[in-house]
PDB file of C-alpha atoms and ligand atoms in Angstrom:
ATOM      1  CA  UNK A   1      39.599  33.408  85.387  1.00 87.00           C
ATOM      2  CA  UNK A   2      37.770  32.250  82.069  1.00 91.00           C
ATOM      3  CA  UNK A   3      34.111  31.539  82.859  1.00 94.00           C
ATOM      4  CA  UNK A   4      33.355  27.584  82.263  1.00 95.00           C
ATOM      5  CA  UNK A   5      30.574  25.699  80.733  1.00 96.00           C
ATOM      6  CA  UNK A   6      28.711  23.416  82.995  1.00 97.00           C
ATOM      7  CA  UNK A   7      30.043  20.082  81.931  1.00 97.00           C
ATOM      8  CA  UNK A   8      33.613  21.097  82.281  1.00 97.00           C
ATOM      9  CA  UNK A   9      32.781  22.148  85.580  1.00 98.00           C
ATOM     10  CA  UNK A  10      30.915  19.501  86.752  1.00 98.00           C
ATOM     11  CA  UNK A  11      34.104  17.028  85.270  1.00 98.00           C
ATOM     12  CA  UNK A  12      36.953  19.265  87.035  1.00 98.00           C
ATOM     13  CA  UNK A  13      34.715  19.537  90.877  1.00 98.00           C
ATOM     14  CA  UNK A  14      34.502  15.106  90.243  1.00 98.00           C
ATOM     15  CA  UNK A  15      37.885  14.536  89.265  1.00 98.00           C
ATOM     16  CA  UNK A  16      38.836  16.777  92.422  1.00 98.00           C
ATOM     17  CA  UNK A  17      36.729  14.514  94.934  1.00 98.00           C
ATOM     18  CA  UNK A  18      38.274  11.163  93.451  1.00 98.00           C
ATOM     19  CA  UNK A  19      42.097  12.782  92.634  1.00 98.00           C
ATOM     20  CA  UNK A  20      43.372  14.900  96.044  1.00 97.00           C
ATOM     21  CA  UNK A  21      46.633  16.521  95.155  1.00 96.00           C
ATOM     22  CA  UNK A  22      46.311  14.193  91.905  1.00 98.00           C
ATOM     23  CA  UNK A  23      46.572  10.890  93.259  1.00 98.00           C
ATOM     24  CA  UNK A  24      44.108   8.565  94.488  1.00 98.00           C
ATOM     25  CA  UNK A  25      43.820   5.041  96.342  1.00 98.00           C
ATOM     26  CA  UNK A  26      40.620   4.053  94.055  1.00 98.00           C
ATOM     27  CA  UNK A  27      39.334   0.429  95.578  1.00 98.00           C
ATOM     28  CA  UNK A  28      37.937  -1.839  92.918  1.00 98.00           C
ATOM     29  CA  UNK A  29      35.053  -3.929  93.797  1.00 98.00           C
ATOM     30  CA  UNK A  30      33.108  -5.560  90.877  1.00 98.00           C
ATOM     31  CA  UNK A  31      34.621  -8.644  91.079  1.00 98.00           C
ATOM     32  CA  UNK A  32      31.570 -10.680  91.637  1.00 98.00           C
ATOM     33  CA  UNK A  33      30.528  -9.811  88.035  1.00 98.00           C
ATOM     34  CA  UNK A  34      33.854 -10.408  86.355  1.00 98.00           C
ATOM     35  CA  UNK A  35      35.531 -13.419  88.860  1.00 98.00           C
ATOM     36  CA  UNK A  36      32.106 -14.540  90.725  1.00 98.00           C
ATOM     37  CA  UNK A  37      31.757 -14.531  94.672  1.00 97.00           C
ATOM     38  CA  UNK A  38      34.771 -16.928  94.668  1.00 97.00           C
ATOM     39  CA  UNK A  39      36.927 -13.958  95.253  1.00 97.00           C
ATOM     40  CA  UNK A  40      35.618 -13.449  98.969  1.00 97.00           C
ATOM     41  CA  UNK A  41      36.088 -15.144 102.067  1.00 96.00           C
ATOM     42  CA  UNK A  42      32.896 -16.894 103.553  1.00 96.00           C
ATOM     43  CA  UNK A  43      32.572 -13.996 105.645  1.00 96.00           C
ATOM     44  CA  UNK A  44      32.821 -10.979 103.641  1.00 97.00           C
ATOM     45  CA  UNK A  45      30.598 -12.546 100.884  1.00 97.00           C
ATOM     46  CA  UNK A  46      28.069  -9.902 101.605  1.00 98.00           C
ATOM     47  CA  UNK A  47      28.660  -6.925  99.943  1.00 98.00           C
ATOM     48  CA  UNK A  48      27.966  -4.549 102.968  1.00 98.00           C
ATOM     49  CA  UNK A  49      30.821  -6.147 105.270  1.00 98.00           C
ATOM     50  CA  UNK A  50      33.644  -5.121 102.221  1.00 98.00           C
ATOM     51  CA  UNK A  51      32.166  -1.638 101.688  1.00 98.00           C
ATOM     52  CA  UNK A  52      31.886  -1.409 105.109  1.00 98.00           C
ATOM     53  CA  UNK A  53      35.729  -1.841 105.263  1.00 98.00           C
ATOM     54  CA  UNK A  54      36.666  -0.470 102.471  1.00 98.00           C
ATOM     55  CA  UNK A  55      34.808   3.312 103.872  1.00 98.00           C
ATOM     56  CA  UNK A  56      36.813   3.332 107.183  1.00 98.00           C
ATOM     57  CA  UNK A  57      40.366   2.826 105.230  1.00 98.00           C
ATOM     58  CA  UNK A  58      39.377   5.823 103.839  1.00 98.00           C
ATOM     59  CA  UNK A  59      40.063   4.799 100.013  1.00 98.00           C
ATOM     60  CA  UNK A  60      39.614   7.674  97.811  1.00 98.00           C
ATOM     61  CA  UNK A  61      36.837   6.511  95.369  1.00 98.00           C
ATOM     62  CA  UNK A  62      34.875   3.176  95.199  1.00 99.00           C
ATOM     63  CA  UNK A  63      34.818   1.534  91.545  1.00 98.00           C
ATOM     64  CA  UNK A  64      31.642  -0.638  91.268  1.00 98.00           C
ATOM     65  CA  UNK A  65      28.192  -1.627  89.504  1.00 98.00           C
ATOM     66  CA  UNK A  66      25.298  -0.634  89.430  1.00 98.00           C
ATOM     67  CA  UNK A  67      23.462  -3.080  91.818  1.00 98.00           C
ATOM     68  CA  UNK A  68      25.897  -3.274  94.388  1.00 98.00           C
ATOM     69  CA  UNK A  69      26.026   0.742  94.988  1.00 98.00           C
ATOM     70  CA  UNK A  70      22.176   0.159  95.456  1.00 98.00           C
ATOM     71  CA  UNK A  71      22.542  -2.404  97.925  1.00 98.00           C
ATOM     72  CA  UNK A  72      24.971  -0.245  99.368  1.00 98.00           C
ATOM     73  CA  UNK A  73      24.397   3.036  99.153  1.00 98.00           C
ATOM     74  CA  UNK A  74      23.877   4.596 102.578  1.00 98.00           C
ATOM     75  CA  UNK A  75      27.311   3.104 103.568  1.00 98.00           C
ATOM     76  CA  UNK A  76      29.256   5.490 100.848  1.00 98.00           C
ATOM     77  CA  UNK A  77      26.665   8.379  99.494  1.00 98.00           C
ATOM     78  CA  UNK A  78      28.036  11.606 100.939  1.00 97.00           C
ATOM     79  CA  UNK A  79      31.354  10.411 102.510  1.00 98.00           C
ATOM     80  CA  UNK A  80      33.252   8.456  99.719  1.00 98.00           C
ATOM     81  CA  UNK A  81      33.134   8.978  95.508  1.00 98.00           C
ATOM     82  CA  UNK A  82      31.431   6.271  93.714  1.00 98.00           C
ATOM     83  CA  UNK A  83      32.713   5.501  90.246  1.00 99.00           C
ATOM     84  CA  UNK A  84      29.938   3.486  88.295  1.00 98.00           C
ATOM     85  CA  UNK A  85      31.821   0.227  86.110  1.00 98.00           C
ATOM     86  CA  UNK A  86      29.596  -0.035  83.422  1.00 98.00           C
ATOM     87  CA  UNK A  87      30.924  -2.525  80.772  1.00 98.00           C
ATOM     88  CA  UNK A  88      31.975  -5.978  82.297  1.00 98.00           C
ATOM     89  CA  UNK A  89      31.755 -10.023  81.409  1.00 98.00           C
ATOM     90  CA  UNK A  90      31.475 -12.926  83.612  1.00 98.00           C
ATOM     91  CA  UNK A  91      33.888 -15.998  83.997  1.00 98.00           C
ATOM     92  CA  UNK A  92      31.524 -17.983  83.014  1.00 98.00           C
ATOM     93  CA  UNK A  93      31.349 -17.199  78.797  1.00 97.00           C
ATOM     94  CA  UNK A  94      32.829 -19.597  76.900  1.00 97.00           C
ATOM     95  CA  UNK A  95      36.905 -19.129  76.234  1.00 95.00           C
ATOM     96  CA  UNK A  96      35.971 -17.379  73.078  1.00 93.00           C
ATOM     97  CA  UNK A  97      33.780 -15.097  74.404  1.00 97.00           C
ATOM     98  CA  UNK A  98      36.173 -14.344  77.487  1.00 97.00           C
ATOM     99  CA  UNK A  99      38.027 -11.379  75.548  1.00 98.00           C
ATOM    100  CA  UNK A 100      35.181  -9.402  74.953  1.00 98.00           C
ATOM    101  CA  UNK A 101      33.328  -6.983  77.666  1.00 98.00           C
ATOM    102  CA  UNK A 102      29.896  -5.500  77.275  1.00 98.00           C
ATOM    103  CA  UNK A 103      27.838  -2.919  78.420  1.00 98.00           C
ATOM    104  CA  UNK A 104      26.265  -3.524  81.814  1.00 98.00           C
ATOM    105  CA  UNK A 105      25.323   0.229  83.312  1.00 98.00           C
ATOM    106  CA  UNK A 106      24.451   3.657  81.651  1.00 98.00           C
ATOM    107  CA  UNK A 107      25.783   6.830  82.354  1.00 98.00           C
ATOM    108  CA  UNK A 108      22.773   8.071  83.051  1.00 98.00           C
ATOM    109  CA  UNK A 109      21.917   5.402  86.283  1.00 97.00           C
ATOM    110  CA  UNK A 110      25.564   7.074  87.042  1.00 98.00           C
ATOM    111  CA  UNK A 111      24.471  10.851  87.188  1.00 98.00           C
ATOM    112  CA  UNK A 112      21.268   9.576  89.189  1.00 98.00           C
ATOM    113  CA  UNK A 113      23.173   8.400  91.489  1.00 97.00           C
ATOM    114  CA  UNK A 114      25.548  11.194  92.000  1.00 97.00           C
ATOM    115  CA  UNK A 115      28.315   9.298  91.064  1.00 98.00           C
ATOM    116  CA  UNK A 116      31.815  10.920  90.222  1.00 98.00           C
ATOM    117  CA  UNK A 117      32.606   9.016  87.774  1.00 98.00           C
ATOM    118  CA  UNK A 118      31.926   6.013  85.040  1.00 98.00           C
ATOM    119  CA  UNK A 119      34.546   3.147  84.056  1.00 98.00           C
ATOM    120  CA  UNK A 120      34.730   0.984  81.739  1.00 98.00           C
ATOM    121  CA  UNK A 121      37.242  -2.115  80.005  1.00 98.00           C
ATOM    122  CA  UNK A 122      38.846  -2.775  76.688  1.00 98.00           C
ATOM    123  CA  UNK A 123      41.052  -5.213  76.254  1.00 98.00           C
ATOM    124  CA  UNK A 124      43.352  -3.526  73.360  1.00 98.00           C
ATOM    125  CA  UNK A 125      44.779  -6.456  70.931  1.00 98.00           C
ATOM    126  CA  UNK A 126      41.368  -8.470  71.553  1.00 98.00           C
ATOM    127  CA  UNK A 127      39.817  -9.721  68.427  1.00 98.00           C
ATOM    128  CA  UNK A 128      36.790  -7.406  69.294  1.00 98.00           C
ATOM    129  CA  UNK A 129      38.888  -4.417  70.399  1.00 98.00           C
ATOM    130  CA  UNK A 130      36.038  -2.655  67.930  1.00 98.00           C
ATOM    131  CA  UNK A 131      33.649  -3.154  69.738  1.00 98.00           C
ATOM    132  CA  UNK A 132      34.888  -2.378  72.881  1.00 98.00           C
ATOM    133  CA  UNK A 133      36.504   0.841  72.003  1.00 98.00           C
ATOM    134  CA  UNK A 134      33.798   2.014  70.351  1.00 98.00           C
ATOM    135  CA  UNK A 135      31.801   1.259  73.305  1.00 98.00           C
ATOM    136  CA  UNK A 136      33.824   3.140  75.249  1.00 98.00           C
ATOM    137  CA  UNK A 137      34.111   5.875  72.713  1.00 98.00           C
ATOM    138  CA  UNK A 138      29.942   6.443  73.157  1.00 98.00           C
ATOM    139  CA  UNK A 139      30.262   6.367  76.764  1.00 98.00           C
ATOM    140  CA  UNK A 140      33.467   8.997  77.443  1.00 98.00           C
ATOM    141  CA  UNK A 141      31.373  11.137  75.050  1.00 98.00           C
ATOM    142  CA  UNK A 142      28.525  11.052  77.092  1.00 98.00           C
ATOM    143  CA  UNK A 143      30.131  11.603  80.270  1.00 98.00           C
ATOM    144  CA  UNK A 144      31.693  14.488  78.800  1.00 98.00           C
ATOM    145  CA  UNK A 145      28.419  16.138  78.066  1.00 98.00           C
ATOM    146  CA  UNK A 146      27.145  15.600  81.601  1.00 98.00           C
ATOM    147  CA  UNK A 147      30.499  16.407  83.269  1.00 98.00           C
ATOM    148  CA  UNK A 148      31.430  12.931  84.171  1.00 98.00           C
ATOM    149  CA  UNK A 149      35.215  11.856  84.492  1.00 98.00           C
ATOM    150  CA  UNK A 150      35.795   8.646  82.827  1.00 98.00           C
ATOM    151  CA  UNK A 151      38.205   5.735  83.506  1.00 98.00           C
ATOM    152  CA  UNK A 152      39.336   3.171  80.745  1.00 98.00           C
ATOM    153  CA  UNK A 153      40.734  -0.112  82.127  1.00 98.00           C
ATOM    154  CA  UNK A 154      43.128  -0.768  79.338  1.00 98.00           C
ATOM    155  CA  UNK A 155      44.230  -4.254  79.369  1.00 98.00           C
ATOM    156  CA  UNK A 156      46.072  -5.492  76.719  1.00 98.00           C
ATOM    157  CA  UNK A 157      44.689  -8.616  75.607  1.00 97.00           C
ATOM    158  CA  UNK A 158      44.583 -11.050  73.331  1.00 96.00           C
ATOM    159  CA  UNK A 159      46.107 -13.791  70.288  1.00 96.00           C
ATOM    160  CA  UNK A 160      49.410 -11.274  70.345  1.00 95.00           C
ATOM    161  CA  UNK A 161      50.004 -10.193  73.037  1.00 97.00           C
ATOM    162  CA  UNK A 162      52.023 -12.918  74.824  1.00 96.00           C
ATOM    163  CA  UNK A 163      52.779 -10.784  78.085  1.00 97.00           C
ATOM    164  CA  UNK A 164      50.324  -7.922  79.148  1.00 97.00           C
ATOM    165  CA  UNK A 165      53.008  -6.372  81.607  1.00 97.00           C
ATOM    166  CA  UNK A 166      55.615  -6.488  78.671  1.00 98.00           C
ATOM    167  CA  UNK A 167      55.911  -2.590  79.026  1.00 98.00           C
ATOM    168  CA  UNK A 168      55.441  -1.501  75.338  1.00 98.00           C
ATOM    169  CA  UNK A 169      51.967  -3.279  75.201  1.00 98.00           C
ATOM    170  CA  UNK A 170      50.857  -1.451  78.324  1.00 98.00           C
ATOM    171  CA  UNK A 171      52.084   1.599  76.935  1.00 98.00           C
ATOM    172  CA  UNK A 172      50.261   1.405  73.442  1.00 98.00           C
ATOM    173  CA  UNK A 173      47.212   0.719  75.659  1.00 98.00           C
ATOM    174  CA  UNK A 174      47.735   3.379  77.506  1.00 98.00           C
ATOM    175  CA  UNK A 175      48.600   5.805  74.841  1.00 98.00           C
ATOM    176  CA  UNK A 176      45.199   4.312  72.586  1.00 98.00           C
ATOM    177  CA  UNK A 177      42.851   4.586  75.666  1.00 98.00           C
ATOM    178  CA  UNK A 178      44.587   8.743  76.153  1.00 98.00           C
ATOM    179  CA  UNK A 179      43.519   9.151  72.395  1.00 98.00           C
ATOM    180  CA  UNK A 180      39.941   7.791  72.995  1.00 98.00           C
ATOM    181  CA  UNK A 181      39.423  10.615  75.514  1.00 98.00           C
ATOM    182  CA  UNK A 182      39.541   9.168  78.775  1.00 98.00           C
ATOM    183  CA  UNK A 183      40.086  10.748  81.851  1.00 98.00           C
ATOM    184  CA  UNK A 184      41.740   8.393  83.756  1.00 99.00           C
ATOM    185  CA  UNK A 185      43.809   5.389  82.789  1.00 98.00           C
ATOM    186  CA  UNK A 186      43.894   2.090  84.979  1.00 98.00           C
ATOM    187  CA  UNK A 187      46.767  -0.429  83.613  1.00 98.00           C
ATOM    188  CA  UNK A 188      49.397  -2.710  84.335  1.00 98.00           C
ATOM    189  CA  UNK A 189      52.155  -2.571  86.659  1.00 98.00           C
ATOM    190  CA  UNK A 190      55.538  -2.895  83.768  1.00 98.00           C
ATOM    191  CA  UNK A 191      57.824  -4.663  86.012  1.00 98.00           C
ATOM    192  CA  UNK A 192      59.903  -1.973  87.314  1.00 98.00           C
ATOM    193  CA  UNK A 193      59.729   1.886  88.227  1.00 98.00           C
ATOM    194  CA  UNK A 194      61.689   3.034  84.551  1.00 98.00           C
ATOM    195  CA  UNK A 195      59.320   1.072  82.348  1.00 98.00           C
ATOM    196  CA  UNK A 196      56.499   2.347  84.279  1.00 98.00           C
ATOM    197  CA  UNK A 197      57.564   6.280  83.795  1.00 98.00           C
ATOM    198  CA  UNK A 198      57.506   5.503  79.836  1.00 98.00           C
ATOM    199  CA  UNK A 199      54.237   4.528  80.321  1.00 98.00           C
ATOM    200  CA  UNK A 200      52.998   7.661  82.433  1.00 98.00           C
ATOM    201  CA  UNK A 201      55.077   9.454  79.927  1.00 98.00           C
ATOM    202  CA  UNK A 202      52.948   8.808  76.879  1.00 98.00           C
ATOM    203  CA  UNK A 203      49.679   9.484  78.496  1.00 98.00           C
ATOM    204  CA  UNK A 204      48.320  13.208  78.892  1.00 98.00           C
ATOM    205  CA  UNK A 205      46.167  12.164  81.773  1.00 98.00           C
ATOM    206  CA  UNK A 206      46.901  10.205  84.727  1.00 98.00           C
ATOM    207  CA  UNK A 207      47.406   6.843  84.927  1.00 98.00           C
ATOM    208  CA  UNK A 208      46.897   4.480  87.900  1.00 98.00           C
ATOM    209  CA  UNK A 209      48.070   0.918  88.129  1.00 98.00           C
ATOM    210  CA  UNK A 210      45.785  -1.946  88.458  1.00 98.00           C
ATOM    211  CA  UNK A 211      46.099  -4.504  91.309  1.00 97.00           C
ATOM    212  CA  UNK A 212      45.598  -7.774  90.422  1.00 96.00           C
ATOM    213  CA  UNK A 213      46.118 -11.105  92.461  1.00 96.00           C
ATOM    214  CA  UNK A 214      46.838 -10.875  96.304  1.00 97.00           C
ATOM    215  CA  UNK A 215      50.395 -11.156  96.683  1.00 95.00           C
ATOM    216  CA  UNK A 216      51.011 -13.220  99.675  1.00 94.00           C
ATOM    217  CA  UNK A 217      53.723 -11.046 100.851  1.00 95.00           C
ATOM    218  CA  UNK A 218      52.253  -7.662 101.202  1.00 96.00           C
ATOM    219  CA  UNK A 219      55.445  -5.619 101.827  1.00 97.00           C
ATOM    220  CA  UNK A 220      56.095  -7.214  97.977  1.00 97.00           C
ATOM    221  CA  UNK A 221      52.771  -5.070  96.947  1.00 98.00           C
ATOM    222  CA  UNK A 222      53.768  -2.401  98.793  1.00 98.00           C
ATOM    223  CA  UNK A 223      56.815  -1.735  96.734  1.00 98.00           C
ATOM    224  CA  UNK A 224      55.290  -2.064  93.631  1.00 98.00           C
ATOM    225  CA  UNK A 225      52.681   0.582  94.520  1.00 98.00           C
ATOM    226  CA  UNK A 226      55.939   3.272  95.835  1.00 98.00           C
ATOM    227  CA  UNK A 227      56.908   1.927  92.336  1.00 98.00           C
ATOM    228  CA  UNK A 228      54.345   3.410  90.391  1.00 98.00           C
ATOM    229  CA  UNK A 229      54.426   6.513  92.561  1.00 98.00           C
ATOM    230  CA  UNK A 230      57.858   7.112  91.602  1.00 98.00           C
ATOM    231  CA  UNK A 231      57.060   6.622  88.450  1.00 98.00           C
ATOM    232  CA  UNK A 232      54.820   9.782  88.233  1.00 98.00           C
ATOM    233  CA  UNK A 233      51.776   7.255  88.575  1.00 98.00           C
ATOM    234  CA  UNK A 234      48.624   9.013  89.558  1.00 98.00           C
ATOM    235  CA  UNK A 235      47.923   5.951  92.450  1.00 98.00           C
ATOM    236  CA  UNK A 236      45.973   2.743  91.994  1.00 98.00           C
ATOM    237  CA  UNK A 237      43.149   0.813  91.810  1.00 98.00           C
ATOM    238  CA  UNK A 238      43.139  -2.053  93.722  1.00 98.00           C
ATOM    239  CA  UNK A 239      40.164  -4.850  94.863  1.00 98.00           C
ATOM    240  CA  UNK A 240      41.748  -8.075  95.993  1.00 98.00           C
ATOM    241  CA  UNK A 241      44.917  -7.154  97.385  1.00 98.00           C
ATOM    242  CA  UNK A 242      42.821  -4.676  99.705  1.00 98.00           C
ATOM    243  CA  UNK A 243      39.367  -7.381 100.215  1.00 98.00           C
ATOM    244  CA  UNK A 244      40.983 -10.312 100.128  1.00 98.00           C
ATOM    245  CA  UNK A 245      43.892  -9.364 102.820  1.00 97.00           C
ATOM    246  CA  UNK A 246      43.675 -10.379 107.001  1.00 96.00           C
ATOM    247  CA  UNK A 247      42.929  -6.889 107.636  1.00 96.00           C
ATOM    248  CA  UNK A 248      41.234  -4.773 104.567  1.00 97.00           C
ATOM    249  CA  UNK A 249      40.870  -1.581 106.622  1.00 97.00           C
ATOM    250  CA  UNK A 250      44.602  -1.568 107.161  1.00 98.00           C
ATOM    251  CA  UNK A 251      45.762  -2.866 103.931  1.00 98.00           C
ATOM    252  CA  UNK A 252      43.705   0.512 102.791  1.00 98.00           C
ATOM    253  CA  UNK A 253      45.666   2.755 104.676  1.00 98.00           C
ATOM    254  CA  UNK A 254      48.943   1.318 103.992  1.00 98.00           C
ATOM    255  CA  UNK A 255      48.252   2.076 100.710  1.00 98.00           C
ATOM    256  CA  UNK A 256      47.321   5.782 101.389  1.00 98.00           C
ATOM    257  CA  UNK A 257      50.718   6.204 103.112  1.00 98.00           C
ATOM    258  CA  UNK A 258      52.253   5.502 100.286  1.00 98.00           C
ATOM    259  CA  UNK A 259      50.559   7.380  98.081  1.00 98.00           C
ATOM    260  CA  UNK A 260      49.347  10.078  99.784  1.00 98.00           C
ATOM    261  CA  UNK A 261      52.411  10.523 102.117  1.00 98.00           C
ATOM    262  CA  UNK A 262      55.085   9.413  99.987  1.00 98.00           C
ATOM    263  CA  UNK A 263      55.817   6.436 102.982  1.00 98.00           C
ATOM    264  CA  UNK A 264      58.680   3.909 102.201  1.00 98.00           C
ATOM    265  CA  UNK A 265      57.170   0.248 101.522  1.00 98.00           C
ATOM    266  CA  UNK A 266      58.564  -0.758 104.906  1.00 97.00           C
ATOM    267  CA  UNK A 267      56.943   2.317 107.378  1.00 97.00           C
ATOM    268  CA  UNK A 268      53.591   1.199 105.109  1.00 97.00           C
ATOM    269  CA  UNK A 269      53.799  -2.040 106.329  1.00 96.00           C
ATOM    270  CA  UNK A 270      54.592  -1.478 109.450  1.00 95.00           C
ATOM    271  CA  UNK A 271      50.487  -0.184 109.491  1.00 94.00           C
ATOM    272  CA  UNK A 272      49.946  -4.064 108.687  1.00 93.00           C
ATOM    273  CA  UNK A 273      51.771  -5.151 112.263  1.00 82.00           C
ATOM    274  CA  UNK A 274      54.238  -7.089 109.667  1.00 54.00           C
ATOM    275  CA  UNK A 275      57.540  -5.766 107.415  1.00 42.00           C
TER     276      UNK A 275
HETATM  277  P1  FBP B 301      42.201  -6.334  91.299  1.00 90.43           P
HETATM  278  O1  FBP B 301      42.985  -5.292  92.060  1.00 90.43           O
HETATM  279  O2  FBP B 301      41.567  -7.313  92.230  1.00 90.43           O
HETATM  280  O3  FBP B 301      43.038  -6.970  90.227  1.00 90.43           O
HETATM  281  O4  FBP B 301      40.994  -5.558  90.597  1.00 90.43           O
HETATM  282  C1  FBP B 301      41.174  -4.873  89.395  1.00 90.43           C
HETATM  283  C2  FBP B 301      40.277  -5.428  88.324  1.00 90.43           C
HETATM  284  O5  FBP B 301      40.406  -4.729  87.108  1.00 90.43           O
HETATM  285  C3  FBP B 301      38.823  -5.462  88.718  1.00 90.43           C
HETATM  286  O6  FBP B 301      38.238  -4.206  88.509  1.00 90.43           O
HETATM  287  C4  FBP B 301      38.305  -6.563  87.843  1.00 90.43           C
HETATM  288  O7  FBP B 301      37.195  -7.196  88.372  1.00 90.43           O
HETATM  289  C5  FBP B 301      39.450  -7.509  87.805  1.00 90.43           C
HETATM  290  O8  FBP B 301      40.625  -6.769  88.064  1.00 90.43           O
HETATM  291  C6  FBP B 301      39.573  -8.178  86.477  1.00 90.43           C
HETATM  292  O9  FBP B 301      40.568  -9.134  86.585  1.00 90.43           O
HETATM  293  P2  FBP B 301      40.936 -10.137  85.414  1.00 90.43           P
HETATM  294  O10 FBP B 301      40.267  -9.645  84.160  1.00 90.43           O
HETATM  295  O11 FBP B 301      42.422 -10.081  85.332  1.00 90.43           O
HETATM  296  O12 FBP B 301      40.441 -11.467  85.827  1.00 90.43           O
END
């Protein structure tokens, strides 16, 4: 065994508390920066009651800023890893301004915080791709100096791209946020399981899918996610198919048994009381 330097230590013990056997049920929760408190239900509007949830499904990381881990803190610290989001835009900019995220959290609140790990967005195709790339360029190099996995949400975005699940879009995004030196790659589902391997295929690190809207049928989720899986997908990331659904906690561990387990759709949902 080759002896290490710190920060490459420090990066390999992090990525082994988010990733267990490589995958990883990562729940996204920074939506009331980027969507607003619109995204949850009258009763889980404060922060704690979500966390709260999302601890006992027993998701693998939690992906959030800076003032919610505060606020929250004694709920996760010690039992779950805490990636830090730290670029991010509100709904409310003007149209023009909605394809461009900024920086809203250092890497260094991150490490103070014993997080495991620092995200952050581009949206590749965006007029200001520059800007966010290079962004994101400072920050991965950072985190690599202090041993700090990081994730890129690549999102392909912007005057041409017309679909962002069209697969070869989410593959350039993936393959451009790989050469930027990120960790871990968050994208787009492609639409089926053979698109989505040609995406895992270009990427030397692993790639997770992104959730996006609640789908109203949850067994329909559910397959997506096996998907990915079979795929060679590295998990996912999901906020609003997981906080949003009549039962979060189980949602979250439907999701593990797919990922973790390698559980058909159906047996998953089963967890849910529903198939
Ligand atoms: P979801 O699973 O709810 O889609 O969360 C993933 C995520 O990337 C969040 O981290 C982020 O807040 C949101 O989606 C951004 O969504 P969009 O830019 O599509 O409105």
């Amino acid at each position: 065994m080759q002896k290490q330097v710190p920060s490459a230590i420090g990066k390999a013990a992090r990525l082994n508390r988010i990733l267990n056997n490589g995958k990883a049920v990562i729940f996204a929760f920074d939506h009331g920066f980027e969507h607003g408190p619109s995204d949850f239900q009258p009763d889980r509007a404060d922060a704690r009651v979500i966390i709260r949830m999302a601890v006992e499904a027993g998701v693998d990381a939690i992906m959030m800023n800076k003032g919610i881990a505060e606020a929250t803190w004694d709920l996760w610290a010690g039992k779950v890893p805490f990636i830090m989001k730290v670029t991010g835009k509100t709904s409310m900019r003007p149209p023009e301004l909605q394809l461009l995220q900024y920086r809203t959290g250092s890497v260094r609140d991150a490490l103070a915080m014993g997080a495991d790990g620092v995200a952050g967005t581009v949206y590749w195709g965006a007029p200001r791709e520059e800007e966010m790339a290079g962004a994101l360029s400072g920050i991965i190099s950072e985190c690599d100096f202090t041993g700090l996995p990081s994730m890129i949400l690549a999102y392909p975005r912007g005057p041409s791209i017309k679909n962002h699940n069209d697969p070869e879009v989410v593959r350039y995004a993936t393959r451009a946020s790989a050469e930027l030196g990120a960790d871990l790659i968050k994208t787009h589902y492609t639409g089926s399981t053979e698109t989505f391997r040609e995406v895992v295929r270009v990427s030397p690190v692993p790639v997770l899918m992104s959730g996006g809207t609640r789908e109203d049928v949850a067994l329909e989720f559910l397959e997506v996610v096996k998907s990915v899986m079979d795929a060679g997908g590295a998990g996912v990331v999901v906020g609003r198919n997981i906080f949003q659904s009549p039962n979060p906690v189980l949602f979250g561990k439907a999701l593990r048994a797919i990922v973790h387990e390698g559980a058909s759709p159906e047996k998953a949902a089963e967890l849910l009381g529903q198939v």
